[in-house]
CSV table of C-alpha atoms in Angstrom, one decimal:
chain,number,residue,atom,x,y,z
A,1,MET,CA,0.0,0.3,0.3
A,2,VAL,CA,1.0,3.4,-0.8
A,3,VAL,CA,0.6,6.1,1.2
A,4,ARG,CA,0.0,9.4,0.0
A,5,GLY,CA,-0.7,13.1,0.7
A,6,GLN,CA,-4.5,12.9,-0.1
A,7,ASP,CA,-4.8,9.4,1.7
A,8,ILE,CA,-3.7,11.7,5.2
A,9,ARG,CA,-6.2,13.9,4.0
A,10,GLU,CA,-8.7,12.2,4.3
A,11,ALA,CA,-7.8,10.5,8.2
A,12,ALA,CA,-7.8,14.1,8.9
A,13,ARG,CA,-11.6,15.0,8.1
A,14,THR,CA,-12.3,11.5,8.5
A,15,LEU,CA,-11.6,12.1,12.7
A,16,GLY,CA,-12.4,15.8,12.3
A,17,LEU,CA,-9.2,17.1,13.3
A,18,SER,CA,-9.6,19.1,10.1
A,19,GLY,CA,-8.6,23.4,10.6
A,20,ARG,CA,-7.7,22.6,14.3
A,21,PRO,CA,-4.1,22.3,16.1
A,22,LEU,CA,-2.8,19.5,16.6
A,23,CYS,CA,0.3,17.8,18.6
A,24,VAL,CA,1.7,14.6,16.3
A,25,HIS,CA,3.7,12.2,18.3
A,26,ALA,CA,4.1,9.1,14.7
A,27,SER,CA,6.4,7.1,13.9
A,28,LEU,CA,7.3,7.2,10.1
A,29,ARG,CA,7.6,3.4,9.9
A,30,SER,CA,3.6,2.4,10.3
A,31,PHE,CA,2.3,4.2,7.3
A,32,GLY,CA,4.4,1.7,5.0
A,33,TRP,CA,4.8,3.5,1.9
A,34,VAL,CA,4.0,6.9,2.4
A,35,ASP,CA,4.4,9.2,-2.1
A,36,GLY,CA,6.6,12.4,-0.7
A,37,GLY,CA,8.1,11.0,2.8
A,38,ALA,CA,7.6,12.8,6.1
A,39,GLU,CA,6.8,16.2,4.0
A,40,ALA,CA,3.8,14.7,1.9
A,41,VAL,CA,1.8,13.3,6.0
A,42,VAL,CA,3.3,17.0,7.1
A,43,ASP,CA,1.6,18.9,3.8
A,44,GLY,CA,-1.6,16.5,4.0
A,45,LEU,CA,-2.4,17.7,7.5
A,46,LEU,CA,-1.4,21.2,6.1
A,47,ALA,CA,-3.9,21.7,3.6
A,48,GLU,CA,-6.9,20.5,6.4
A,49,GLY,CA,-6.0,23.8,7.3
A,50,CYS,CA,-4.4,21.7,10.7
A,51,THR,CA,-2.1,23.9,12.5
A,52,VAL,CA,1.3,21.3,13.0
A,53,MET,CA,3.1,20.8,16.9
A,54,VAL,CA,5.6,18.7,16.8
A,55,PRO,CA,8.6,17.3,20.1
A,56,THR,CA,12.2,17.7,19.0
A,57,PHE,CA,13.7,17.7,22.0
A,58,SER,CA,17.0,18.3,21.7
A,59,TRP,CA,19.1,17.2,24.7
A,60,GLU,CA,22.6,15.6,23.1
A,61,ALA,CA,22.9,19.2,21.4
A,62,PHE,CA,22.8,21.3,24.4
A,63,ALA,CA,22.3,19.4,28.1
A,64,VAL,CA,25.3,20.6,30.2
A,65,ASP,CA,25.8,18.9,34.3
A,66,PRO,CA,24.8,21.2,36.9
A,67,LEU,CA,26.4,23.7,39.2
A,68,PRO,CA,26.3,22.9,42.6
A,69,PRO,CA,24.0,25.2,44.2
A,70,GLN,CA,21.6,23.6,41.4
A,71,GLN,CA,21.0,20.3,42.7
A,72,PRO,CA,17.9,20.3,44.3
A,73,PRO,CA,17.0,16.0,46.7
A,74,ARG,CA,14.4,14.4,44.8
A,75,ASN,CA,14.6,15.1,40.8
A,76,GLY,CA,15.7,12.0,39.4
A,77,ALA,CA,19.6,12.4,38.9
A,78,ASP,CA,22.8,11.3,40.2
A,79,TYR,CA,24.8,13.9,41.4
A,80,VAL,CA,27.8,11.8,42.4
A,81,ALA,CA,28.1,10.0,39.0
A,82,VAL,CA,31.6,11.1,36.4
A,83,PRO,CA,31.3,13.6,35.1
A,84,ARG,CA,31.9,13.9,31.0
A,85,ARG,CA,32.7,16.3,28.9
A,86,ARG,CA,28.6,17.5,27.1
A,87,PRO,CA,28.9,18.6,24.4
A,88,GLY,CA,26.2,21.0,24.7
A,89,THR,CA,29.1,22.7,27.8
A,90,ASP,CA,30.1,25.3,25.0
A,91,ARG,CA,27.0,25.5,22.7
A,92,ILE,CA,24.1,28.3,23.7
A,93,TYR,CA,20.2,27.6,22.8
A,94,THR,CA,18.5,29.5,20.2
A,95,PRO,CA,15.0,29.0,19.0
A,96,GLU,CA,16.4,29.2,15.0
A,97,ALA,CA,18.3,26.0,16.5
A,98,MET,CA,18.4,22.9,14.0
A,99,ASP,CA,19.9,20.8,16.4
A,100,LEU,CA,17.5,17.4,17.4
A,101,ASP,CA,18.2,13.9,18.7
A,102,ARG,CA,16.5,12.7,14.7
A,103,THR,CA,17.0,8.9,16.7
A,104,ASP,CA,14.1,10.0,19.3
A,105,MET,CA,11.9,12.5,17.6
A,106,GLY,CA,12.0,10.1,14.6
A,107,ALA,CA,11.0,12.0,11.2
A,108,ILE,CA,7.8,14.2,10.3
A,109,PRO,CA,9.5,16.0,13.5
A,110,ALA,CA,13.0,16.4,11.4
A,111,ALA,CA,10.8,17.7,8.4
A,112,VAL,CA,9.0,20.3,10.9
A,113,LEU,CA,11.5,21.5,12.5
A,114,ALA,CA,13.0,22.1,8.6
A,115,ARG,CA,10.5,24.3,7.3
A,116,PRO,CA,11.4,28.2,7.3
A,117,GLN,CA,7.8,29.0,8.6
A,118,ARG,CA,8.3,27.4,12.0
A,119,VAL,CA,8.5,28.8,15.1
A,120,ARG,CA,10.3,27.0,17.4
A,121,GLY,CA,10.1,26.6,21.6
A,122,ASP,CA,12.8,28.8,24.0
A,123,HIS,CA,13.7,25.8,25.5
A,124,PRO,CA,17.2,23.6,25.2
A,125,LEU,CA,16.1,20.8,25.7
A,126,MET,CA,12.3,19.7,25.0
A,127,SER,CA,11.5,22.2,23.1
A,128,PHE,CA,8.4,21.8,19.9
A,129,ALA,CA,7.9,23.1,16.7
A,130,ALA,CA,4.7,24.5,15.0
A,131,VAL,CA,4.2,25.2,12.1
A,132,GLY,CA,0.4,26.5,10.6
A,133,PRO,CA,-1.7,29.1,11.2
A,134,ARG,CA,-2.0,29.6,15.1
A,135,ALA,CA,2.2,28.3,15.2
A,136,GLU,CA,2.7,31.6,17.3
A,137,GLU,CA,0.1,31.5,19.9
A,138,LEU,CA,0.9,27.8,20.5
A,139,ILE,CA,4.0,28.1,20.7
A,140,ALA,CA,5.0,32.0,21.9
A,141,GLY,CA,4.8,30.8,25.3
A,142,GLN,CA,7.0,27.8,25.9
A,143,GLU,CA,10.3,28.6,28.5
A,144,PRO,CA,13.1,27.2,30.5
A,145,LEU,CA,10.7,26.7,33.0
A,146,ALA,CA,7.5,26.7,30.8
A,147,VAL,CA,8.3,24.3,29.2
A,148,PHE,CA,4.8,22.1,29.1
A,149,ALA,CA,2.9,26.2,28.2
A,150,LEU,CA,1.8,25.6,24.8
A,151,LEU,CA,-0.2,22.1,25.8
A,152,ARG,CA,-1.7,24.5,27.6
A,153,ALA,CA,-2.4,26.9,24.8
A,154,LEU,CA,-3.1,23.1,23.0
A,155,SER,CA,-5.5,22.3,25.2
A,156,ALA,CA,-7.5,25.8,25.4
A,157,ALA,CA,-7.3,26.4,22.0
A,158,GLY,CA,-9.4,23.6,21.8
A,159,GLY,CA,-6.3,20.7,20.1
A,160,ALA,CA,-5.8,16.9,20.1
A,161,VAL,CA,-2.7,15.1,21.1
A,162,VAL,CA,-3.0,12.0,17.8
A,163,LEU,CA,-0.1,9.7,18.3
A,164,MET,CA,-0.1,7.4,15.8
A,165,GLY,CA,1.3,4.8,15.0
A,166,VAL,CA,3.2,5.1,19.2
A,167,GLY,CA,1.4,4.7,22.0
A,168,LEU,CA,1.2,7.0,25.1
A,169,ASP,CA,4.3,6.3,26.4
A,170,ARG,CA,5.0,9.2,23.2
A,171,MET,CA,2.3,11.6,25.0
A,172,THR,CA,4.2,14.7,26.4
A,173,LEU,CA,1.2,16.2,27.6
A,174,LEU,CA,0.4,13.2,30.3
A,175,HIS,CA,3.8,14.8,31.9
A,176,LEU,CA,2.0,18.0,31.7
A,177,ALA,CA,-1.4,15.7,33.4
A,178,GLU,CA,1.6,15.3,36.5
A,179,GLN,CA,2.3,18.8,36.5
A,180,ASP,CA,-1.1,19.1,37.1
A,181,ALA,CA,-1.7,16.9,40.2
A,182,GLY,CA,1.3,18.1,42.1
A,183,ARG,CA,3.9,16.4,40.7
A,184,VAL,CA,7.2,19.6,40.3
A,185,PRO,CA,9.2,19.1,36.7
A,186,PHE,CA,12.4,17.9,36.7
A,187,ARG,CA,15.2,20.4,36.5
A,188,ARG,CA,17.6,19.7,33.7
A,189,TRP,CA,20.5,22.3,33.2
A,190,ALA,CA,21.3,23.7,29.9
A,191,ASN,CA,23.4,27.3,29.1
A,192,GLY,CA,21.5,30.2,29.6
A,193,ARG,CA,22.1,33.0,27.5
A,194,ASP,CA,25.2,34.7,29.8
A,195,GLY,CA,27.2,31.5,28.9
A,196,ARG,CA,26.4,29.5,32.6
A,197,PRO,CA,24.0,26.5,33.4
A,198,MET,CA,21.6,27.2,34.7
A,199,MET,CA,18.4,24.4,35.3
A,200,VAL,CA,15.0,24.3,33.5
A,201,GLU,CA,11.9,22.4,34.0
A,202,VAL,CA,11.7,19.1,32.3
A,203,GLY,CA,9.2,16.0,31.9
A,204,GLY,CA,10.6,13.2,33.4
A,205,CYS,CA,10.0,8.7,32.9
A,206,SER,CA,7.1,8.2,30.3
A,207,ARG,CA,7.6,4.2,30.4
A,208,GLY,CA,4.5,3.6,33.7
A,209,PHE,CA,1.9,5.5,30.7
A,210,PRO,CA,0.7,2.6,29.2
A,211,HIS,CA,-0.9,2.0,32.8
A,212,LEU,CA,-3.8,4.9,31.8
A,213,GLU,CA,-5.2,3.3,28.3
A,214,PRO,CA,-7.4,2.3,30.5
A,215,VAL,CA,-8.8,5.7,32.4
A,216,LEU,CA,-8.0,7.4,28.7
A,217,ALA,CA,-10.4,4.5,26.7
A,218,PRO,CA,-13.3,6.8,27.2
A,219,LEU,CA,-11.5,10.0,25.1
A,220,VAL,CA,-10.3,8.4,22.8
A,221,VAL,CA,-11.4,8.0,18.9
A,222,VAL,CA,-9.0,6.0,16.1
A,223,GLY,CA,-8.5,5.2,12.6
A,224,LYS,CA,-6.0,4.8,10.1
A,225,ALA,CA,-4.7,6.2,7.4
A,226,GLY,CA,-2.0,3.0,5.2
A,227,HIS,CA,-0.8,1.1,7.6
A,228,SER,CA,-0.4,3.6,10.5
A,229,VAL,CA,-3.8,3.7,13.2
A,230,TRP,CA,-3.8,7.2,14.9
A,231,ARG,CA,-5.6,7.6,18.3
A,232,VAL,CA,-7.0,10.7,18.5
A,233,PHE,CA,-7.1,13.3,22.6
A,234,PRO,CA,-8.9,16.0,23.1
A,235,ALA,CA,-6.1,17.7,24.6
A,236,GLY,CA,-7.7,19.5,27.7
A,237,GLU,CA,-10.3,16.8,28.1
A,238,THR,CA,-7.2,14.2,28.1
A,239,ALA,CA,-4.5,16.7,30.2
A,240,ALA,CA,-8.3,16.7,33.4
A,241,VAL,CA,-8.5,12.5,33.4
A,242,ALA,CA,-5.4,11.9,33.4
A,243,SER,CA,-4.4,14.5,36.6
A,244,ARG,CA,-7.6,13.3,37.7
A,245,ALA,CA,-6.2,9.6,37.9
A,246,VAL,CA,-2.9,10.5,39.4
A,247,LYS,CA,-3.2,12.3,42.1
A,248,GLN,CA,-6.0,9.5,43.1
A,249,THR,CA,-3.4,6.5,42.4
A,250,PRO,CA,-0.4,8.7,42.8
A,251,SER,CA,1.9,5.3,41.5
A,252,ILE,CA,0.2,4.5,38.5
A,253,THR,CA,2.7,5.7,36.6
A,254,ARG,CA,5.2,3.3,38.1
A,255,CYS,CA,7.6,1.8,35.2
A,256,ASP,CA,9.0,-1.7,35.9
A,257,LYS,CA,12.2,-0.4,36.1
A,258,PRO,CA,13.9,-0.6,39.6
A,259,ALA,CA,14.7,2.4,40.4
A,260,CYS,CA,14.1,4.6,38.3
A,261,ARG,CA,13.0,8.1,39.0
A,262,CYS,CA,9.4,7.1,38.8
A,263,ASP,CA,10.0,7.2,42.3
A,264,ASP,CA,11.1,10.9,42.5
A,265,ALA,CA,8.6,11.8,41.2
A,266,ILE,CA,5.6,10.4,42.3
A,267,ALA,CA,7.1,11.3,45.9
A,268,GLY,CA,6.7,14.9,44.5
A,269,GLY,CA,9.4,15.7,42.1
A,270,PRO,CA,12.3,18.4,43.6
A,271,ILE,CA,12.5,19.3,45.9
A,272,LEU,CA,13.2,23.4,45.8
A,273,THR,CA,14.0,25.8,48.3
A,274,GLY,CA,15.0,28.9,46.4
A,275,SER,CA,18.5,28.6,47.3
A,276,GLU,CA,19.5,27.4,43.8
A,277,GLU,CA,20.9,29.3,41.9
A,278,PRO,CA,17.5,31.3,39.3
A,279,TYR,CA,17.4,31.3,36.1
A,280,THR,CA,16.8,34.6,34.2
A,281,LYS,CA,15.5,35.8,31.1
A,282,CYS,CA,18.3,37.4,28.6
A,283,LYS,CA,16.3,37.9,25.5
A,284,VAL,CA,19.6,38.6,22.7
A,285,LYS,CA,18.0,40.5,20.0
A,286,ASN,CA,19.0,39.5,16.8
A,287,ALA,CA,20.7,36.1,18.2
A,288,LYS,CA,22.2,33.3,15.8
A,289,PRO,CA,21.6,30.1,15.8
A,290,ALA,CA,23.3,28.4,18.4
A,291,LEU,CA,25.5,30.1,20.2
A,292,SER,CA,28.4,29.2,21.0
A,293,ALA,CA,29.1,30.0,25.6
A,294,ALA,CA,31.5,32.7,24.2
A,295,GLU,CA,29.9,34.2,23.0
A,296,GLY,CA,27.2,33.8,24.1
A,297,CYS,CA,29.0,36.2,27.5
A,298,LYS,CA,30.1,39.1,24.4
A,299,VAL,CA,25.7,39.0,23.9
A,300,ARG,CA,25.8,39.1,27.8
A,301,ALA,CA,27.9,41.3,28.3
A,302,SER,CA,26.7,43.8,25.0
A,303,VAL,CA,23.1,44.3,26.8
A,304,GLY,CA,24.4,45.2,30.5
A,305,SER,CA,25.2,42.7,32.1
A,306,THR,CA,26.9,42.8,35.3
A,307,VAL,CA,27.8,38.6,35.0
A,308,ALA,CA,31.2,37.8,35.2
A,309,SER,CA,32.2,36.1,31.3
A,310,VAL,CA,32.9,31.9,31.8
């Protein structure tokens, strides 16, 4: 079976997705052969008036190790591990960056990110990117300490999460549900605009999310494009139902891996005292994509910062 753009459009119409903002988690391989590849999937959704938002995580390019004041307890992290030099040590993320964890993200996020008109969130490790009529509206709120703001925007806009050939363990919206249930998002680290490590919010383990299948089953609408099974979840209602389930049974999200960071998440997440070095947003006008740390320090100095160079 060959899947064409018209098949994507028909699936979107059948599932009531036309004109809606969508958060898409997808496996291109699940479709079978797609004429035009990942671009054809994106084009088909855009042709139906959808706004297409996808995860464009970039841990491999921008993650760094924390400074001593940035190590809160119950953070699902091993601070005693042997330190290693990470690729992000000398780099600074900007939304113009093209870096992507391609193996984990897949071909469809890469196709969205490659589009010149795409809008990418201001988060160095867990950004999302979007194309379509409401892309700016959805992405605008994402910041290092507001990692899931764009999913709140998706919910407010009446949007949906579409799983294309993947499971609930890929649904980032369920991390928002955890936060709404009272869990503090984990902290990880990337260089700020000043070239120094800053704390950023991230999600935790998602391997246990399939335990939420029975709870969410009444909400899902199922369709198909080629061999790819599409499951559509209304974003706002899904987050609310999952959040109630997590509150009622906190262990529902625990995976089967021994000594996983799930335990810290279930206990409430990191304990933040306010003494950790805060993130101070520094907007850099006309910043170059993926600045080096040295360039970041120079830019910071040029906008009046008193922070010393690193």
